[in-house]
mmCIF file of C-alpha atoms in Angstrom:
data_model
loop_
_atom_site.group_PDB
_atom_site.id
_atom_site.type_symbol
_atom_site.label_atom_id
_atom_site.label_comp_id
_atom_site.label_asym_id
_atom_site.label_seq_id
_atom_site.Cartn_x
_atom_site.Cartn_y
_atom_site.Cartn_z
ATOM 1 C CA UNK A 1 80.327 -119.818 -6.676
ATOM 2 C CA UNK A 2 81.587 -116.910 -4.553
ATOM 3 C CA UNK A 3 77.982 -115.868 -3.865
ATOM 4 C CA UNK A 4 77.102 -119.365 -2.603
ATOM 5 C CA UNK A 5 80.055 -119.462 -0.203
ATOM 6 C CA UNK A 6 79.151 -115.978 1.083
ATOM 7 C CA UNK A 7 75.559 -117.081 1.709
ATOM 8 C CA UNK A 8 76.851 -120.133 3.606
ATOM 9 C CA UNK A 9 79.158 -117.842 5.640
ATOM 10 C CA UNK A 10 76.221 -115.583 6.556
ATOM 11 C CA UNK A 11 74.098 -118.578 7.580
ATOM 12 C CA UNK A 12 76.949 -119.863 9.790
ATOM 13 C CA UNK A 13 77.814 -116.465 11.305
ATOM 14 C CA UNK A 14 74.484 -114.718 11.877
ATOM 15 C CA UNK A 15 72.002 -116.443 14.193
ATOM 16 C CA UNK A 16 69.195 -114.347 12.664
ATOM 17 C CA UNK A 17 69.879 -115.791 9.199
ATOM 18 C CA UNK A 18 67.619 -118.807 9.035
ATOM 19 C CA UNK A 19 67.580 -119.751 5.344
ATOM 20 C CA UNK A 20 69.301 -118.815 2.076
ATOM 21 C CA UNK A 21 66.382 -116.963 0.460
ATOM 22 C CA UNK A 22 66.181 -114.629 3.469
ATOM 23 C CA UNK A 23 69.895 -113.832 3.109
ATOM 24 C CA UNK A 24 69.644 -113.284 -0.655
ATOM 25 C CA UNK A 25 66.641 -110.963 -0.407
ATOM 26 C CA UNK A 26 67.181 -109.122 2.892
ATOM 27 C CA UNK A 27 70.925 -108.722 3.508
ATOM 28 C CA UNK A 28 72.371 -105.486 2.079
ATOM 29 C CA UNK A 29 75.909 -106.697 2.823
ATOM 30 C CA UNK A 30 75.345 -109.562 0.388
ATOM 31 C CA UNK A 31 73.934 -107.136 -2.185
ATOM 32 C CA UNK A 32 76.908 -104.801 -1.723
ATOM 33 C CA UNK A 33 79.356 -107.654 -2.320
ATOM 34 C CA UNK A 34 77.491 -108.701 -5.470
ATOM 35 C CA UNK A 35 77.734 -105.141 -6.833
ATOM 36 C CA UNK A 36 81.369 -104.857 -5.690
ATOM 37 C CA UNK A 37 82.396 -107.923 -7.733
ATOM 38 C CA UNK A 38 80.919 -106.389 -10.890
ATOM 39 C CA UNK A 39 82.353 -102.928 -10.213
ATOM 40 C CA UNK A 40 85.784 -104.320 -9.343
ATOM 41 C CA UNK A 41 85.841 -106.233 -12.642
ATOM 42 C CA UNK A 42 84.986 -103.038 -14.523
ATOM 43 C CA UNK A 43 87.661 -101.077 -12.586
ATOM 44 C CA UNK A 44 90.536 -103.559 -12.625
ATOM 45 C CA UNK A 45 90.051 -105.666 -15.753
ATOM 46 C CA UNK A 46 88.263 -103.402 -18.213
ATOM 47 C CA UNK A 47 89.689 -100.102 -16.885
ATOM 48 C CA UNK A 48 86.227 -98.553 -17.060
ATOM 49 C CA UNK A 49 86.862 -96.458 -13.989
ATOM 50 C CA UNK A 50 84.126 -93.866 -14.416
ATOM 51 C CA UNK A 51 81.429 -96.511 -14.964
ATOM 52 C CA UNK A 52 82.717 -98.586 -12.037
ATOM 53 C CA UNK A 53 82.634 -95.573 -9.684
ATOM 54 C CA UNK A 54 79.196 -94.515 -10.913
ATOM 55 C CA UNK A 55 77.788 -98.002 -10.350
ATOM 56 C CA UNK A 56 79.469 -98.230 -6.938
ATOM 57 C CA UNK A 57 77.691 -95.030 -5.937
ATOM 58 C CA UNK A 58 74.376 -96.495 -7.110
ATOM 59 C CA UNK A 59 75.104 -99.584 -5.014
ATOM 60 C CA UNK A 60 75.806 -97.281 -2.060
ATOM 61 C CA UNK A 61 72.450 -95.574 -2.610
ATOM 62 C CA UNK A 62 70.633 -98.924 -2.432
ATOM 63 C CA UNK A 63 72.657 -100.621 0.322
ATOM 64 C CA UNK A 64 74.101 -97.831 2.483
ATOM 65 C CA UNK A 65 77.508 -99.481 2.023
ATOM 66 C CA UNK A 66 80.291 -97.730 0.098
ATOM 67 C CA UNK A 67 82.917 -100.016 -1.413
ATOM 68 C CA UNK A 68 85.432 -98.464 -3.769
ATOM 69 C CA UNK A 69 85.798 -100.707 -6.846
ATOM 70 C CA UNK A 70 89.594 -100.457 -6.534
ATOM 71 C CA UNK A 71 89.586 -102.228 -3.154
ATOM 72 C CA UNK A 72 90.826 -105.824 -2.994
ATOM 73 C CA UNK A 73 88.470 -108.122 -1.111
ATOM 74 C CA UNK A 74 88.986 -111.817 -0.452
ATOM 75 C CA UNK A 75 86.400 -114.535 -0.077
ATOM 76 C CA UNK A 76 83.353 -114.454 2.165
ATOM 77 C CA UNK A 77 83.442 -110.895 3.491
ATOM 78 C CA UNK A 78 80.272 -110.587 5.595
ATOM 79 C CA UNK A 79 79.050 -107.035 6.147
ATOM 80 C CA UNK A 80 76.370 -107.324 8.833
ATOM 81 C CA UNK A 81 73.948 -104.422 9.363
ATOM 82 C CA UNK A 82 76.205 -102.529 6.976
ATOM 83 C CA UNK A 83 74.704 -99.039 6.935
ATOM 84 C CA UNK A 84 77.502 -96.497 6.862
ATOM 85 C CA UNK A 85 80.346 -98.930 6.081
ATOM 86 C CA UNK A 86 83.094 -97.322 3.978
ATOM 87 C CA UNK A 87 85.864 -99.319 2.280
ATOM 88 C CA UNK A 88 88.503 -97.185 0.568
ATOM 89 C CA UNK A 89 90.291 -97.651 -2.741
ATOM 90 C CA UNK A 90 93.568 -99.248 -1.605
ATOM 91 C CA UNK A 91 91.999 -101.357 1.143
ATOM 92 C CA UNK A 92 92.910 -105.040 1.155
ATOM 93 C CA UNK A 93 90.614 -107.469 2.986
ATOM 94 C CA UNK A 94 91.494 -111.146 3.430
ATOM 95 C CA UNK A 95 89.170 -114.132 3.606
ATOM 96 C CA UNK A 96 86.379 -114.702 6.144
ATOM 97 C CA UNK A 97 86.290 -111.203 7.626
ATOM 98 C CA UNK A 98 83.234 -109.595 9.251
ATOM 99 C CA UNK A 99 82.421 -105.879 9.336
ATOM 100 C CA UNK A 100 79.546 -104.336 11.295
ATOM 101 C CA UNK A 101 77.642 -101.084 10.805
ATOM 102 C CA UNK A 102 79.484 -97.807 10.616
ATOM 103 C CA UNK A 103 82.956 -99.273 10.046
ATOM 104 C CA UNK A 104 85.380 -97.058 8.138
ATOM 105 C CA UNK A 105 88.446 -98.497 6.422
ATOM 106 C CA UNK A 106 89.735 -95.059 5.523
ATOM 107 C CA UNK A 107 92.758 -93.507 3.957
ATOM 108 C CA UNK A 108 95.217 -90.755 4.613
ATOM 109 C CA UNK A 109 96.331 -88.336 1.959
ATOM 110 C CA UNK A 110 94.410 -86.684 -0.800
ATOM 111 C CA UNK A 111 94.678 -86.077 -4.493
ATOM 112 C CA UNK A 112 96.629 -88.218 -6.901
ATOM 113 C CA UNK A 113 98.700 -90.196 -4.399
ATOM 114 C CA UNK A 114 99.519 -93.553 -6.003
ATOM 115 C CA UNK A 115 100.587 -95.222 -2.758
ATOM 116 C CA UNK A 116 98.749 -97.593 -0.436
ATOM 117 C CA UNK A 117 96.844 -95.328 1.931
ATOM 118 C CA UNK A 118 94.093 -97.591 3.315
ATOM 119 C CA UNK A 119 94.161 -100.515 5.772
ATOM 120 C CA UNK A 120 94.885 -104.187 5.203
ATOM 121 C CA UNK A 121 92.808 -106.749 7.101
ATOM 122 C CA UNK A 122 94.333 -110.196 7.073
ATOM 123 C CA UNK A 123 92.172 -113.347 7.343
ATOM 124 C CA UNK A 124 89.376 -113.894 9.865
ATOM 125 C CA UNK A 125 89.284 -110.324 11.205
ATOM 126 C CA UNK A 126 86.178 -108.913 12.895
ATOM 127 C CA UNK A 127 85.665 -105.148 12.998
ATOM 128 C CA UNK A 128 82.887 -104.098 15.371
ATOM 129 C CA UNK A 129 80.315 -101.330 14.988
ATOM 130 C CA UNK A 130 81.604 -97.823 14.469
ATOM 131 C CA UNK A 131 85.288 -98.732 14.435
ATOM 132 C CA UNK A 132 87.623 -96.592 12.330
ATOM 133 C CA UNK A 133 90.826 -98.016 10.874
ATOM 134 C CA UNK A 134 92.758 -95.237 9.208
ATOM 135 C CA UNK A 135 95.834 -95.301 7.001
ATOM 136 C CA UNK A 136 98.162 -97.988 5.703
ATOM 137 C CA UNK A 137 97.970 -100.218 8.777
ATOM 138 C CA UNK A 138 97.608 -103.996 8.997
ATOM 139 C CA UNK A 139 95.179 -105.851 11.232
ATOM 140 C CA UNK A 140 96.601 -109.326 11.928
ATOM 141 C CA UNK A 141 94.953 -112.697 11.352
ATOM 142 C CA UNK A 142 92.178 -113.682 13.787
ATOM 143 C CA UNK A 143 92.084 -110.235 15.397
ATOM 144 C CA UNK A 144 89.087 -108.306 16.719
ATOM 145 C CA UNK A 145 88.637 -104.533 16.655
ATOM 146 C CA UNK A 146 86.159 -103.411 19.320
ATOM 147 C CA UNK A 147 83.214 -101.083 18.795
ATOM 148 C CA UNK A 148 84.069 -97.393 18.301
ATOM 149 C CA UNK A 149 87.798 -98.173 18.356
ATOM 150 C CA UNK A 150 90.169 -95.969 16.352
ATOM 151 C CA UNK A 151 93.135 -97.901 14.947
ATOM 152 C CA UNK A 152 96.120 -95.894 13.700
ATOM 153 C CA UNK A 153 98.874 -98.537 14.069
ATOM 154 C CA UNK A 154 99.419 -102.175 13.088
ATOM 155 C CA UNK A 155 97.651 -104.836 15.171
ATOM 156 C CA UNK A 156 99.430 -108.212 15.598
ATOM 157 C CA UNK A 157 97.779 -111.574 14.896
ATOM 158 C CA UNK A 158 95.338 -112.994 17.472
ATOM 159 C CA UNK A 159 94.668 -109.722 19.300
ATOM 160 C CA UNK A 160 91.649 -107.799 20.509
ATOM 161 C CA UNK A 161 91.993 -104.017 20.470
ATOM 162 C CA UNK A 162 89.757 -101.317 21.940
ATOM 163 C CA UNK A 163 89.913 -97.611 22.664
ATOM 164 C CA UNK A 164 90.820 -94.274 21.141
ATOM 165 C CA UNK A 165 93.564 -94.683 20.158
ATOM 166 C CA UNK A 166 93.469 -98.480 20.088
ATOM 167 C CA UNK A 167 95.387 -100.592 22.601
ATOM 168 C CA UNK A 168 95.603 -104.369 22.991
ATOM 169 C CA UNK A 169 93.403 -105.955 25.679
ATOM 170 C CA UNK A 170 93.825 -109.588 24.637
ATOM 171 C CA UNK A 171 96.723 -111.297 22.875
ATOM 172 C CA UNK A 172 96.751 -115.006 22.039
ATOM 173 C CA UNK A 173 93.833 -115.526 24.440
ATOM 174 C CA UNK A 174 95.556 -113.824 27.393
ATOM 175 C CA UNK A 175 94.336 -110.560 28.913
ATOM 176 C CA UNK A 176 96.889 -107.770 28.573
ATOM 177 C CA UNK A 177 96.974 -103.986 28.603
ATOM 178 C CA UNK A 178 99.446 -103.031 25.906
ATOM 179 C CA UNK A 179 99.925 -100.047 23.608
ATOM 180 C CA UNK A 180 100.157 -100.571 19.873
#
């Protein structure tokens, strides 16, 4: 059922997606999500962590998209032109989000840290090509992260952020110029 709703989401979101078979066969973001669901089940439910990581690396080899099986991903995540997308272990992604090529949802810290160290994207977030969101930060509902933006702080709901480091250029539909 989740696969069907993702295919519908792709057909609604991507003007190049003309029919379901095209999406099923030719969209690596859809393939990556299929593999992620299996690997996440192995990681979280069966505690087969080595197998889950191994299979996630195989999925990365075939799709160019690296999703850690420990990540928590909601419904209908669409990864469009996903080459180079990285989603870290403690990442949380809400429903109906879109990620473009080269997006990193990366962590801070190394080793055996058992704390949340990757971003949280709430619902209906779009992260544009090449953007980097680093650390335990939250991107608010209905927000947009511009291309090549580096986000190191929380982003409120209904905002568009751009720049290095990110700053708000639109909030609740109104143009602003505001630091995070």
